[in-house]
Coordinates of C-alpha atoms and ligand atoms in Angstrom, one line a residue:
I1 CA -19.5 29.8 -19.6
S2 CA -19.8 27.3 -21.9
I3 CA -17.3 24.1 -21.7
E4 CA -15.6 24.7 -24.7
K5 CA -13.9 27.6 -23.2
I6 CA -12.8 26.1 -20.0
R7 CA -9.2 24.5 -19.4
N8 CA -8.5 22.7 -16.6
F9 CA -4.7 21.7 -16.1
C10 CA -2.1 21.5 -13.2
I11 CA 2.0 22.9 -12.7
I12 CA 3.9 20.1 -12.0
A13 CA 7.8 20.3 -10.9
H14 CA 10.2 19.5 -8.7
I15 CA 10.5 21.2 -5.2
D16 CA 11.8 24.9 -5.7
H17 CA 11.7 24.9 -9.3
G18 CA 9.6 27.7 -9.0
K19 CA 5.8 26.8 -9.0
S20 CA 4.1 29.0 -6.6
T21 CA 5.8 31.8 -8.0
L22 CA 4.3 31.0 -11.7
A23 CA 0.9 30.6 -10.0
D24 CA 1.4 34.0 -8.8
R25 CA 2.2 35.3 -12.1
F26 CA -0.9 33.7 -13.4
L27 CA -3.0 35.2 -10.9
E28 CA -1.6 38.7 -11.4
I29 CA -1.5 38.4 -15.2
T30 CA -5.1 37.2 -15.4
G31 CA -6.5 40.2 -13.0
T32 CA -7.5 37.3 -10.1
I33 CA -5.3 39.4 -7.7
T34 CA -3.7 42.2 -7.4
K35 CA 0.2 42.6 -8.5
G36 CA 2.4 42.4 -5.4
K37 CA -0.4 42.4 -2.8
H38 CA 0.0 38.7 -2.0
E39 CA 3.5 37.0 -2.1
Q40 CA 2.7 33.0 -3.3
Y41 CA -0.7 33.0 -3.3
L42 CA -1.7 29.6 -4.0
D43 CA 0.7 28.0 -1.7
K44 CA 0.5 30.1 1.3
L45 CA -3.1 31.1 1.3
E46 CA -4.8 30.9 4.6
V47 CA -8.5 30.7 3.3
E48 CA -10.1 30.3 6.8
K49 CA -8.3 30.8 9.9
E50 CA -10.3 29.2 12.2
R51 CA -8.4 29.0 15.4
G52 CA -4.9 28.3 13.4
I53 CA -5.8 25.9 10.7
T54 CA -4.8 26.6 7.4
V55 CA -6.4 25.3 4.7
K56 CA -4.2 25.8 1.0
A57 CA -6.2 27.3 -2.2
Q58 CA -6.6 23.8 -3.7
S59 CA -7.7 25.4 -7.2
A60 CA -7.8 28.8 -8.6
A61 CA -10.4 29.8 -11.3
M62 CA -9.1 32.7 -13.2
Y63 CA -11.2 34.4 -16.3
Y64 CA -9.0 35.3 -19.3
K65 CA -9.2 37.3 -22.3
V66 CA -7.6 35.5 -25.7
D67 CA -8.2 37.0 -28.7
G68 CA -11.4 38.9 -27.4
I69 CA -12.7 35.7 -26.0
E70 CA -13.1 35.1 -22.6
Y71 CA -12.0 31.5 -21.5
L72 CA -12.1 30.0 -17.7
Y73 CA -8.6 28.7 -16.5
N74 CA -8.6 26.4 -13.4
L75 CA -5.4 25.7 -12.0
I76 CA -5.4 22.9 -9.9
D77 CA -2.8 22.5 -7.2
T78 CA -0.6 19.3 -6.9
P79 CA 1.5 18.8 -3.6
G80 CA 5.2 18.6 -3.9
H81 CA 6.2 15.8 -1.8
V82 CA 7.6 12.4 -2.2
D83 CA 4.7 10.9 0.4
F84 CA 2.1 12.7 -1.7
T85 CA 2.4 11.3 -5.0
Y86 CA -1.3 9.9 -5.0
E87 CA -2.5 13.2 -4.4
V88 CA -0.4 14.4 -7.4
S89 CA -2.2 11.6 -9.6
R90 CA -5.7 12.8 -7.9
S91 CA -5.0 16.1 -9.3
M92 CA -4.2 15.2 -12.6
R93 CA -7.3 13.4 -12.7
A94 CA -9.4 16.7 -13.2
C95 CA -7.0 18.2 -15.9
E96 CA -6.6 17.5 -19.2
G97 CA -3.3 19.5 -19.6
A98 CA 0.1 19.8 -17.4
I99 CA 2.6 22.6 -16.8
L100 CA 6.0 20.8 -16.7
L101 CA 7.9 23.3 -15.2
I102 CA 12.0 22.8 -15.0
D103 CA 14.6 25.3 -13.1
A104 CA 17.0 26.7 -16.2
T105 CA 19.9 25.7 -13.3
Q106 CA 19.3 22.6 -12.2
G107 CA 18.0 20.5 -15.5
I108 CA 15.5 17.5 -14.6
Q109 CA 15.2 16.2 -11.2
A110 CA 13.6 13.3 -9.8
Q111 CA 10.8 14.8 -9.1
T112 CA 10.3 16.1 -12.5
L113 CA 10.7 12.8 -13.8
S114 CA 8.1 10.9 -12.0
N115 CA 5.5 14.0 -12.6
Y116 CA 6.0 13.5 -15.9
I117 CA 5.4 9.8 -16.0
L118 CA 2.3 10.0 -13.8
A119 CA 1.0 13.0 -16.3
K120 CA 1.8 10.9 -19.2
K121 CA -0.1 7.7 -17.8
Q122 CA -3.1 10.4 -17.5
N123 CA -2.7 11.2 -21.1
L124 CA -2.3 14.8 -20.4
K125 CA -1.1 17.4 -22.8
I126 CA 2.3 18.2 -21.6
I127 CA 3.7 21.4 -21.9
P128 CA 7.3 21.8 -21.1
V129 CA 8.6 25.1 -19.4
I130 CA 11.9 26.0 -18.4
N131 CA 12.1 28.7 -15.7
K132 CA 14.4 30.9 -14.1
I133 CA 15.6 32.0 -17.3
D134 CA 17.0 35.3 -15.8
M135 CA 19.3 33.6 -13.7
T136 CA 23.3 34.0 -14.9
S137 CA 23.8 30.3 -13.7
A138 CA 20.9 29.3 -16.1
N139 CA 21.5 26.3 -18.5
T140 CA 18.7 26.8 -21.0
E141 CA 20.5 25.5 -23.5
S142 CA 21.6 22.0 -22.1
V143 CA 18.1 21.8 -20.3
I144 CA 16.5 22.2 -23.6
Q145 CA 18.9 19.4 -24.7
Q146 CA 17.9 16.8 -21.6
L147 CA 13.9 17.5 -22.5
V148 CA 14.8 16.6 -26.1
D149 CA 16.7 13.5 -25.2
K150 CA 14.9 12.3 -22.3
F151 CA 11.0 13.1 -23.2
N152 CA 11.2 13.1 -26.8
M153 CA 10.0 16.5 -26.9
N154 CA 10.7 19.4 -29.5
P155 CA 12.8 22.2 -28.8
N156 CA 10.4 24.8 -30.8
E157 CA 7.7 23.6 -28.4
I158 CA 9.2 24.6 -25.3
F159 CA 8.6 27.8 -23.3
K160 CA 11.5 29.7 -21.7
V161 CA 10.2 31.9 -18.9
S162 CA 11.0 33.7 -15.5
A163 CA 8.4 33.2 -13.4
K164 CA 9.7 35.7 -10.9
K165 CA 10.3 38.6 -13.5
G166 CA 7.3 37.8 -15.6
T167 CA 9.2 37.2 -18.9
G168 CA 7.4 35.0 -21.2
V169 CA 4.5 34.2 -19.1
A170 CA 2.0 36.1 -20.5
E171 CA 3.1 34.4 -23.7
L172 CA 2.2 30.8 -22.2
L173 CA -1.0 31.7 -21.2
N174 CA -2.4 32.7 -24.3
N175 CA -1.3 29.3 -25.8
I176 CA -2.9 27.6 -23.2
V177 CA -6.4 27.8 -25.2
T178 CA -4.8 26.4 -28.1
L179 CA -2.5 23.4 -26.2
I180 CA -4.8 22.1 -23.9
P181 CA -8.1 20.6 -24.9
P182 CA -11.5 21.6 -23.4
P183 CA -12.9 19.3 -20.9
Q184 CA -15.8 16.7 -22.1
D185 CA -19.5 16.9 -21.0
H186 CA -20.6 13.7 -19.9
K187 CA -24.3 15.4 -20.0
E188 CA -25.3 13.9 -16.7
L189 CA -24.9 15.1 -13.4
K190 CA -21.4 13.6 -12.4
C191 CA -19.0 15.5 -9.6
F192 CA -15.6 13.8 -9.4
L193 CA -13.9 14.6 -6.0
I194 CA -10.4 15.8 -6.3
D195 CA -9.9 17.0 -2.8
S196 CA -11.6 18.1 0.4
W197 CA -10.9 19.9 3.8
Y198 CA -12.5 20.4 7.2
L199 CA -13.9 23.5 8.3
R200 CA -14.9 23.5 12.2
D201 CA -18.0 25.2 11.6
K202 CA -19.3 24.1 7.9
G203 CA -18.1 21.0 8.1
V204 CA -16.3 19.2 5.2
V205 CA -15.9 20.9 2.0
L206 CA -15.2 19.2 -1.5
L207 CA -13.5 20.3 -4.2
I208 CA -15.1 18.7 -7.6
L209 CA -14.9 18.9 -11.0
M210 CA -18.0 18.7 -13.0
K211 CA -17.7 16.0 -15.2
G212 CA -21.4 16.9 -16.5
G213 CA -24.5 18.2 -15.1
Y214 CA -25.5 21.5 -13.5
L215 CA -25.1 21.5 -9.3
K216 CA -26.6 24.2 -7.1
K217 CA -27.9 25.3 -3.9
G218 CA -30.7 22.9 -2.4
D219 CA -29.8 19.8 -4.9
Q220 CA -28.8 16.6 -3.1
I221 CA -26.2 14.3 -4.5
L222 CA -25.2 10.5 -3.6
S223 CA -21.4 9.3 -3.1
C224 CA -21.1 6.3 -5.4
A225 CA -18.6 4.8 -2.6
F226 CA -20.4 5.0 0.6
K227 CA -24.2 5.3 -1.3
K228 CA -24.9 8.3 1.2
K229 CA -27.0 11.5 0.3
Y230 CA -25.8 14.7 1.1
D231 CA -27.8 18.2 1.0
V232 CA -26.0 20.7 -0.9
F233 CA -25.7 23.9 1.0
E234 CA -23.4 26.0 -0.8
V235 CA -21.3 25.9 -4.5
G236 CA -18.8 28.5 -5.8
I237 CA -15.5 28.7 -7.2
Q238 CA -12.3 29.7 -5.9
S239 CA -10.5 32.7 -7.2
P240 CA -8.6 32.2 -5.0
E241 CA -11.0 33.0 -2.1
N242 CA -14.3 31.2 -2.2
V243 CA -16.7 32.8 -4.2
P244 CA -19.9 31.6 -3.9
Q245 CA -22.3 30.6 -7.4
E246 CA -25.4 30.1 -8.5
R247 CA -24.4 27.1 -9.7
L248 CA -21.6 25.3 -11.2
E249 CA -21.6 24.2 -14.5
P250 CA -20.1 21.3 -16.7
G251 CA -16.3 21.5 -16.7
Q252 CA -16.2 23.7 -13.8
V253 CA -14.0 22.8 -10.9
G254 CA -15.4 24.1 -7.7
Y255 CA -16.4 24.2 -4.0
V256 CA -19.3 22.4 -2.7
M257 CA -20.4 23.0 0.9
T258 CA -22.8 19.8 2.5
N259 CA -24.2 18.7 5.5
M260 CA -21.3 15.8 5.5
K261 CA -19.5 16.0 9.1
A262 CA -16.6 13.3 8.7
S263 CA -13.9 13.9 6.3
N264 CA -13.5 10.2 5.8
E265 CA -16.9 10.1 4.0
A266 CA -14.8 12.4 1.2
R267 CA -13.0 9.8 -0.5
I268 CA -10.8 11.3 -3.0
G269 CA -11.7 9.7 -6.5
D270 CA -15.2 9.4 -5.8
T271 CA -17.9 10.2 -7.6
F272 CA -21.3 12.2 -6.7
R273 CA -24.4 12.2 -8.7
H274 CA -28.1 12.8 -8.6
P275 CA -29.8 10.3 -5.8
L276 CA -31.9 8.8 -8.8
S277 CA -29.8 8.5 -11.6
K278 CA -27.8 5.6 -13.2
T279 CA -24.8 7.5 -13.8
L280 CA -21.6 5.0 -13.6
P281 CA -18.8 6.2 -11.1
E282 CA -15.2 7.2 -12.1
T283 CA -13.0 4.0 -11.9
G284 CA -9.3 3.2 -11.7
F285 CA -8.7 5.2 -8.5
E286 CA -7.2 3.4 -5.5
Q287 CA -7.7 3.7 -2.3
V288 CA -4.3 4.6 -0.5
K289 CA -3.2 2.6 2.3
P290 CA -0.8 3.4 5.1
L291 CA 2.5 2.2 4.7
V292 CA 4.2 4.0 7.8
Y293 CA 3.3 3.4 11.7
C294 CA 4.3 4.9 15.0
G295 CA 3.0 5.3 18.2
I296 CA 1.9 8.7 19.7
Y297 CA 2.0 9.1 23.2
P298 CA 1.1 12.7 25.4
E299 CA 4.6 13.4 26.9
D300 CA 3.0 13.8 30.0
P301 CA 0.6 11.1 30.6
D302 CA -1.8 13.6 32.4
D303 CA -2.5 14.8 29.1
Y304 CA -4.1 11.8 27.8
N305 CA -7.3 13.0 27.6
E306 CA -6.3 16.6 25.6
L307 CA -4.6 14.2 23.2
N308 CA -7.6 11.7 22.7
K309 CA -10.3 15.0 22.2
S310 CA -7.2 16.4 20.0
I311 CA -6.2 13.5 17.7
F312 CA -9.8 12.4 16.4
K313 CA -10.5 16.1 15.4
L314 CA -7.5 16.8 13.6
A315 CA -7.9 12.8 11.8
L316 CA -11.3 14.5 10.9
T317 CA -9.6 17.1 8.6
D318 CA -7.2 14.0 7.3
P319 CA -8.7 11.5 5.9
A320 CA -5.4 9.4 4.7
V321 CA -4.2 9.0 8.3
I322 CA -5.3 5.9 10.3
I323 CA -5.8 5.8 14.4
Q324 CA -6.5 3.3 16.7
K325 CA -5.7 3.2 20.6
E326 CA -3.0 1.6 22.0
S327 CA -1.8 1.4 25.1
S328 CA 1.7 0.0 26.7
A329 CA 2.8 -0.6 30.5
A330 CA 5.9 1.6 29.5
L331 CA 4.5 4.4 27.8
G332 CA 1.0 4.5 28.9
N333 CA -1.9 5.2 26.9
G334 CA -1.5 6.2 23.4
Y335 CA -2.3 5.8 19.5
R336 CA -0.8 3.6 17.1
C337 CA -1.0 5.6 13.5
G338 CA -0.6 5.1 10.0
F339 CA 0.9 7.3 7.6
L340 CA 1.3 7.8 4.1
G341 CA 5.1 8.7 4.6
V342 CA 7.7 10.0 7.0
L343 CA 6.7 13.6 5.9
H344 CA 3.1 13.0 6.6
M345 CA 3.8 11.6 9.9
D346 CA 5.8 15.0 10.7
V347 CA 3.0 16.9 9.3
F348 CA 0.8 15.0 11.7
R349 CA 2.8 15.7 14.5
E350 CA 3.3 19.4 13.9
R351 CA -0.3 20.0 13.6
L352 CA -1.1 18.3 16.9
E353 CA 2.0 20.5 18.8
N354 CA 0.8 23.6 16.7
E355 CA -2.9 23.8 16.5
Y356 CA -3.7 21.6 19.5
N357 CA -0.4 22.7 21.8
L358 CA 0.3 19.3 23.0
S359 CA 3.4 17.6 23.6
V360 CA 3.6 14.5 22.0
L361 CA 6.1 11.7 21.4
L362 CA 6.4 9.4 18.5
T363 CA 7.8 5.9 18.6
S364 CA 10.2 5.3 15.7
P365 CA 8.3 4.7 12.4
S366 CA 8.0 1.0 10.9
V367 CA 6.0 -0.7 8.1
P368 CA 3.3 -2.6 8.1
Y369 CA 4.4 -6.9 7.5
K370 CA 2.5 -9.2 5.9
A371 CA 2.0 -12.8 7.8
I372 CA 1.7 -15.6 5.8
L373 CA -0.4 -18.1 8.0
R374 CA -0.2 -21.7 7.9
N375 CA -3.8 -22.0 6.8
G376 CA -3.1 -20.0 3.8
K377 CA -4.8 -16.7 4.9
D378 CA -2.7 -13.8 5.9
V379 CA -2.5 -10.7 8.3
M380 CA -1.3 -7.5 8.1
V381 CA 1.0 -6.6 11.2
E382 CA 1.4 -3.0 12.1
N383 CA 2.3 -3.6 15.3
A384 CA 4.5 -6.1 16.9
I385 CA 2.0 -7.0 20.1
M386 CA -0.5 -8.0 17.6
A387 CA 1.9 -9.9 15.9
P388 CA 0.4 -13.9 15.6
D389 CA 2.0 -16.6 17.1
A390 CA 5.2 -17.8 15.3
A391 CA 4.1 -21.5 15.2
V392 CA 1.0 -20.3 13.1
I393 CA 3.1 -18.1 10.4
K394 CA 4.5 -19.8 7.5
H395 CA 6.7 -16.5 6.7
Y396 CA 6.6 -12.9 6.6
E397 CA 6.4 -10.6 3.9
Q398 CA 7.9 -7.2 3.7
P399 CA 6.5 -3.7 1.8
M400 CA 9.2 -3.1 -1.0
A401 CA 9.4 0.1 -2.9
I402 CA 11.1 1.0 -6.3
A403 CA 13.1 4.4 -5.8
T404 CA 14.6 6.9 -8.4
I405 CA 17.5 8.7 -7.0
M406 CA 19.3 11.4 -9.0
C407 CA 22.2 13.2 -8.2
P408 CA 25.2 15.0 -9.9
E409 CA 27.5 12.6 -11.2
E410 CA 30.4 13.2 -8.5
Y411 CA 28.2 11.6 -6.0
S412 CA 27.3 8.8 -7.4
P413 CA 29.7 6.6 -5.6
S414 CA 28.6 7.8 -2.1
V415 CA 24.8 7.3 -3.1
F416 CA 25.8 3.8 -4.1
Q417 CA 27.3 3.0 -1.1
L418 CA 24.5 4.3 0.8
C419 CA 22.0 2.4 -1.2
D420 CA 24.1 -0.9 -1.1
A421 CA 24.3 -0.4 2.9
R422 CA 20.2 -0.5 3.1
N423 CA 19.7 -3.3 0.8
G424 CA 18.9 -1.2 -2.2
R425 CA 18.9 -3.3 -5.5
L426 CA 20.1 -1.3 -9.1
I427 CA 17.6 -2.1 -11.5
D428 CA 18.4 0.7 -13.8
S429 CA 20.6 3.9 -14.4
E430 CA 20.6 6.3 -16.9
K431 CA 22.6 9.6 -17.4
Y432 CA 21.5 13.0 -18.0
D433 CA 23.7 15.1 -19.1
K434 CA 25.9 15.6 -15.6
Q435 CA 23.3 14.0 -13.8
D436 CA 23.0 10.2 -12.9
R437 CA 19.7 8.8 -12.5
Y438 CA 19.3 5.2 -10.6
T439 CA 16.2 3.0 -9.9
F440 CA 16.8 0.8 -7.0
K441 CA 14.6 -1.5 -5.4
F442 CA 14.1 -1.1 -1.5
P443 CA 12.4 -2.8 1.5
L444 CA 10.5 0.2 2.2
N445 CA 11.6 -0.1 6.2
E446 CA 14.9 0.8 4.9
I447 CA 13.8 4.3 2.8
I448 CA 11.2 5.5 5.7
Q449 CA 14.2 5.5 8.3
D450 CA 16.1 8.1 6.9
L451 CA 17.5 7.4 3.5
F452 CA 15.9 11.0 2.3
D453 CA 18.3 12.9 4.7
K454 CA 21.0 10.7 4.4
I455 CA 21.0 11.3 -0.1
K456 CA 20.7 14.5 0.8
S457 CA 24.0 15.0 2.7
A458 CA 25.9 12.6 0.9
T459 CA 25.2 15.0 -2.2
K460 CA 25.4 18.1 -0.2
G461 CA 21.5 18.8 -1.0
Y462 CA 21.9 18.1 -5.1
G463 CA 20.7 14.6 -4.9
S464 CA 16.7 13.9 -4.8
L465 CA 14.9 11.0 -3.9
E466 CA 11.1 9.8 -5.3
Y467 CA 9.8 6.5 -4.0
E468 CA 6.9 4.7 -4.7
F469 CA 5.2 1.2 -3.1
C470 CA 5.5 -1.9 -5.2
G471 CA 4.1 -4.9 -3.5
F472 CA 5.1 -7.2 -0.9
E473 CA 8.2 -9.9 -1.1
K474 CA 8.6 -12.8 1.1
A475 CA 11.3 -11.9 3.9
N476 CA 13.0 -13.1 7.0
I477 CA 11.0 -10.8 9.9
V478 CA 11.5 -11.7 13.2
K479 CA 9.9 -10.3 16.5
L480 CA 12.5 -8.6 18.6
V481 CA 11.4 -8.4 22.4
I482 CA 13.2 -6.5 25.1
H483 CA 13.3 -8.1 28.2
L484 CA 13.9 -6.4 31.8
M485 CA 14.6 -8.6 34.5
D486 CA 13.1 -11.4 32.8
D487 CA 10.1 -9.7 31.9
P488 CA 9.4 -8.4 28.2
V489 CA 8.3 -5.1 28.0
D490 CA 5.2 -4.6 25.2
A491 CA 6.2 -1.2 23.9
L492 CA 9.8 -2.5 23.1
S493 CA 8.8 -5.3 20.9
F494 CA 9.7 -4.6 16.8
M495 CA 9.0 -6.6 14.1
V496 CA 13.0 -6.6 12.2
P497 CA 14.3 -8.3 8.9
E498 CA 16.2 -11.1 10.8
E499 CA 20.3 -9.1 9.8
R500 CA 18.9 -5.9 11.3
A501 CA 17.9 -7.8 14.9
H502 CA 21.3 -7.8 16.7
Q503 CA 22.0 -4.5 15.8
L504 CA 18.9 -3.1 17.1
G505 CA 18.8 -5.1 20.0
K506 CA 22.3 -4.3 20.9
K507 CA 21.7 -0.7 20.4
I508 CA 18.5 -0.8 22.8
C509 CA 20.2 -2.6 25.4
Q510 CA 22.8 -0.4 25.4
R511 CA 20.5 2.9 25.8
L512 CA 18.5 1.5 28.3
K513 CA 21.8 0.9 30.2
D514 CA 22.6 4.6 29.9
N515 CA 18.9 5.5 31.0
I516 CA 17.9 3.2 34.1
P517 CA 19.0 4.4 37.3
Q518 CA 20.6 1.9 39.7
H519 CA 18.7 -0.1 41.8
L520 CA 19.3 -2.1 45.0
F521 CA 19.6 -5.2 43.1
V522 CA 21.4 -6.1 39.3
V523 CA 18.7 -5.1 36.5
S524 CA 19.5 -7.3 33.8
I525 CA 18.6 -6.0 30.4
Q526 CA 17.9 -8.6 27.3
A527 CA 17.2 -8.5 23.8
K528 CA 15.3 -11.3 22.3
V529 CA 14.6 -13.2 19.4
G530 CA 12.3 -16.3 19.6
G531 CA 13.4 -17.0 23.1
K532 CA 16.9 -16.6 22.1
V533 CA 18.9 -13.8 23.6
I534 CA 20.9 -12.0 21.0
A535 CA 22.2 -9.0 23.2
A536 CA 22.1 -8.3 26.9
E537 CA 23.6 -5.7 29.4
K538 CA 23.7 -5.7 33.1
I539 CA 23.8 -2.5 35.4
G540 CA 25.0 -2.9 38.9
S541 CA 23.3 -2.6 42.3
T542 CA 23.7 0.4 44.5
G543 CA 22.1 -1.2 47.6
K544 CA 21.7 2.7 48.6
N545 CA 18.8 3.1 50.9
V546 CA 17.9 6.9 51.2
T547 CA 17.0 6.8 54.6
A548 CA 19.9 3.8 55.6
K549 CA 21.8 6.8 57.1
C550 CA 19.4 8.5 59.3
Y551 CA 19.5 6.2 62.0
G552 CA 16.1 6.2 63.7
G553 CA 15.9 9.7 66.0
D554 CA 15.6 12.6 63.3
Y555 CA 12.7 11.9 61.8
T556 CA 11.9 15.6 60.2
R557 CA 15.1 14.3 58.6
K558 CA 13.9 11.4 57.1
K559 CA 10.5 12.5 56.0
K560 CA 12.2 15.0 54.1
L561 CA 14.3 12.7 52.3
L562 CA 11.2 10.5 52.2
D563 CA 8.9 13.0 50.5
R564 CA 12.0 14.1 48.1
Q565 CA 11.7 10.5 47.1
K566 CA 8.1 10.7 46.7
E567 CA 8.4 13.6 44.4
G568 CA 11.0 11.8 42.0
K569 CA 9.0 8.6 41.8
K570 CA 6.2 10.7 40.4
R571 CA 8.9 11.2 37.4
M572 CA 9.3 7.2 38.1
R573 CA 7.3 4.3 36.4
E574 CA 7.3 0.7 37.8
V575 CA 7.9 -1.9 34.6
G576 CA 7.6 -5.1 36.4
R577 CA 10.6 -5.1 39.2
V578 CA 12.3 -2.3 37.4
T579 CA 11.8 1.7 37.9
V580 CA 12.7 3.8 35.1
R581 CA 11.9 7.2 34.3
K582 CA 9.1 8.3 32.3
D583 CA 11.3 9.3 29.6
T584 CA 13.4 6.3 29.3
F585 CA 11.8 4.9 26.5
I586 CA 11.5 8.0 24.6
S587 CA 15.3 7.7 24.5
V588 CA 15.4 4.5 23.3
F589 CA 13.1 5.7 20.3
K590 CA 15.1 8.9 19.5
D591 CA 17.3 9.4 16.5
D592 CA 21.0 8.5 16.6
Ligands
GTP1 P1 7.8 24.4 -3.3 O1 6.5 25.3 -3.3 O2 8.8 24.0 -1.9 O3 7.8 23.2 -4.3 O4 8.1 25.5 -4.6 P2 7.9 26.0 -5.9 O5 8.2 25.1 -6.8 O6 6.3 26.3 -5.6 O7 9.0 26.9 -5.9 P3 8.7 28.7 -5.6 O8 7.8 29.3 -6.4 O9 8.7 28.8 -3.9 O10 9.9 29.2 -5.9 C1 11.5 28.6 -5.5 C2 12.6 29.7 -5.6 O11 13.1 30.0 -6.7 C3 12.0 30.9 -4.4 O12 12.8 31.6 -4.0 C4 11.9 31.8 -5.6 O13 11.9 33.1 -5.5 C5 12.6 31.2 -6.8 N1 12.1 31.6 -8.3 C6 10.9 31.3 -8.5 N2 11.1 31.6 -10.4 C7 12.1 31.8 -10.4 C8 12.4 32.9 -11.7 O14 12.1 32.7 -12.4 N3 13.7 33.8 -11.8 C9 14.3 33.6 -10.2 N4 15.8 33.9 -10.4 N5 14.1 33.2 -8.8 C10 12.7 32.4 -9.2

């Protein structure tokens, strides 16, 4: 198919505005799938079930005739959550146009806005589409007004559809040909990497946009980022199942299987070319860095080997996660992992539990801090244990984020209260009909704890939040260390903003007090910053010795008691002079 007949586009929408439903209608109307057979194809497709691993279809190739001429539409999927903004821009890089889908009952939401801004930045042709016009609560006219006011759109160019019933969807499909331009041909072989995933028996599968040239089985390609060569085993399109092709042509979006084995060699945004050509790679695509760190430990320390095997296997499928070994006297052996956001972290934990059948515990998430040293250098501190000595540090910097919050106007006071308590600085605000939009600057640390959930509950679910990392700023960060009987506990050291140290120290001391059993001596618990005690608790002694009551004679009874104590000990762990239950530290990290 010639490149003038190809259209590459994506659908961008706020969560639940109907993206998957619309994609399903596209697939049906174009005859790519049979009507009614597959609900939510693009979203839920389990392309390959390899012992439970589900792989979403990241693109769908659809052949569609307009005025008797056959076109190839490539619908490229964009993920829909705040943690994955970078993935949205990645998908957009492969498109010339975007369908901006807005729920007629809800109007513009935080993600509508951020997606719109991303699409504009990438110079995409934007087609505004109002969905769910069949609903009685639809406010189609007022949503049109919002689009005119906020995005300067022409009301005559706004499509109105019901993705559910199919109303207006064919008309939209027919217009894509004229509204969205075809891709450009760069003539030489140039493959832009949109996405990748991992199949256990096939290795890494690449989803690429053919910027130019042809690619077929037997070819060799070279990664511009890593300068590594790969042999191409198979090429094809997702329609929506994998359909092998003779070759991929300019403008097409397709999958490529090679002898690449590790998914961290597939860097989204990388360019692949012929090993001998001089083609320049695509530029301007930043590699994302994890902004949320946590410790992952097996719930049962005996499962450490299992966890060790599984966590690296899982990481092969997820190039955005970073994993380092970590061991702690209190928690045992585990890992320090870096994620894009809290959702990403949750997804990873869920996959470890579901796909690998492991019970793991996660320490509370934290952000990386930048320590500016007296010698002019700087180091990232992702873990309090690794923090450089206070004497060499000039000051710390913390990651900041710009957050966009939208909510119905009546909830604005509660939203403000919440943001204020989390050190949000209001930068901008705007009214959208009966919706308010606020832009706040937050320390990222304040966002990742629970801001998303708190906003949701403060607005009865109507509020939405989007955030984006915006650099580091100087901050008063201190190292808080918990001591048991004057011994520092490594698992219980934290980097925290100074003003939060007291509150956190107090909370942890209290929780330890509630969870550590009484000893023969008084147990002292202290939270210290820079050697100074900022919170403390004590656990009174019992003086109880289990065998004390069995004076001499009754040996069997004594033995039974000692055995029971031994059994109990298995669940216990020594931290310095103090014996704690294995789950003590977990309870310290658990949410309120
Ligand atoms: P995420 O994948 O979670 O981002 O959601 P989505 O944007 O893909 O939305 P989805 O297609 O799952 O639709 C969300 C809900 O809205 C579903 O319950 C759909 O059935 C419903 N829905 C989608 N389109 C329409 C429509 O045109 N009319 C009505 N009445 N309901 C719709």
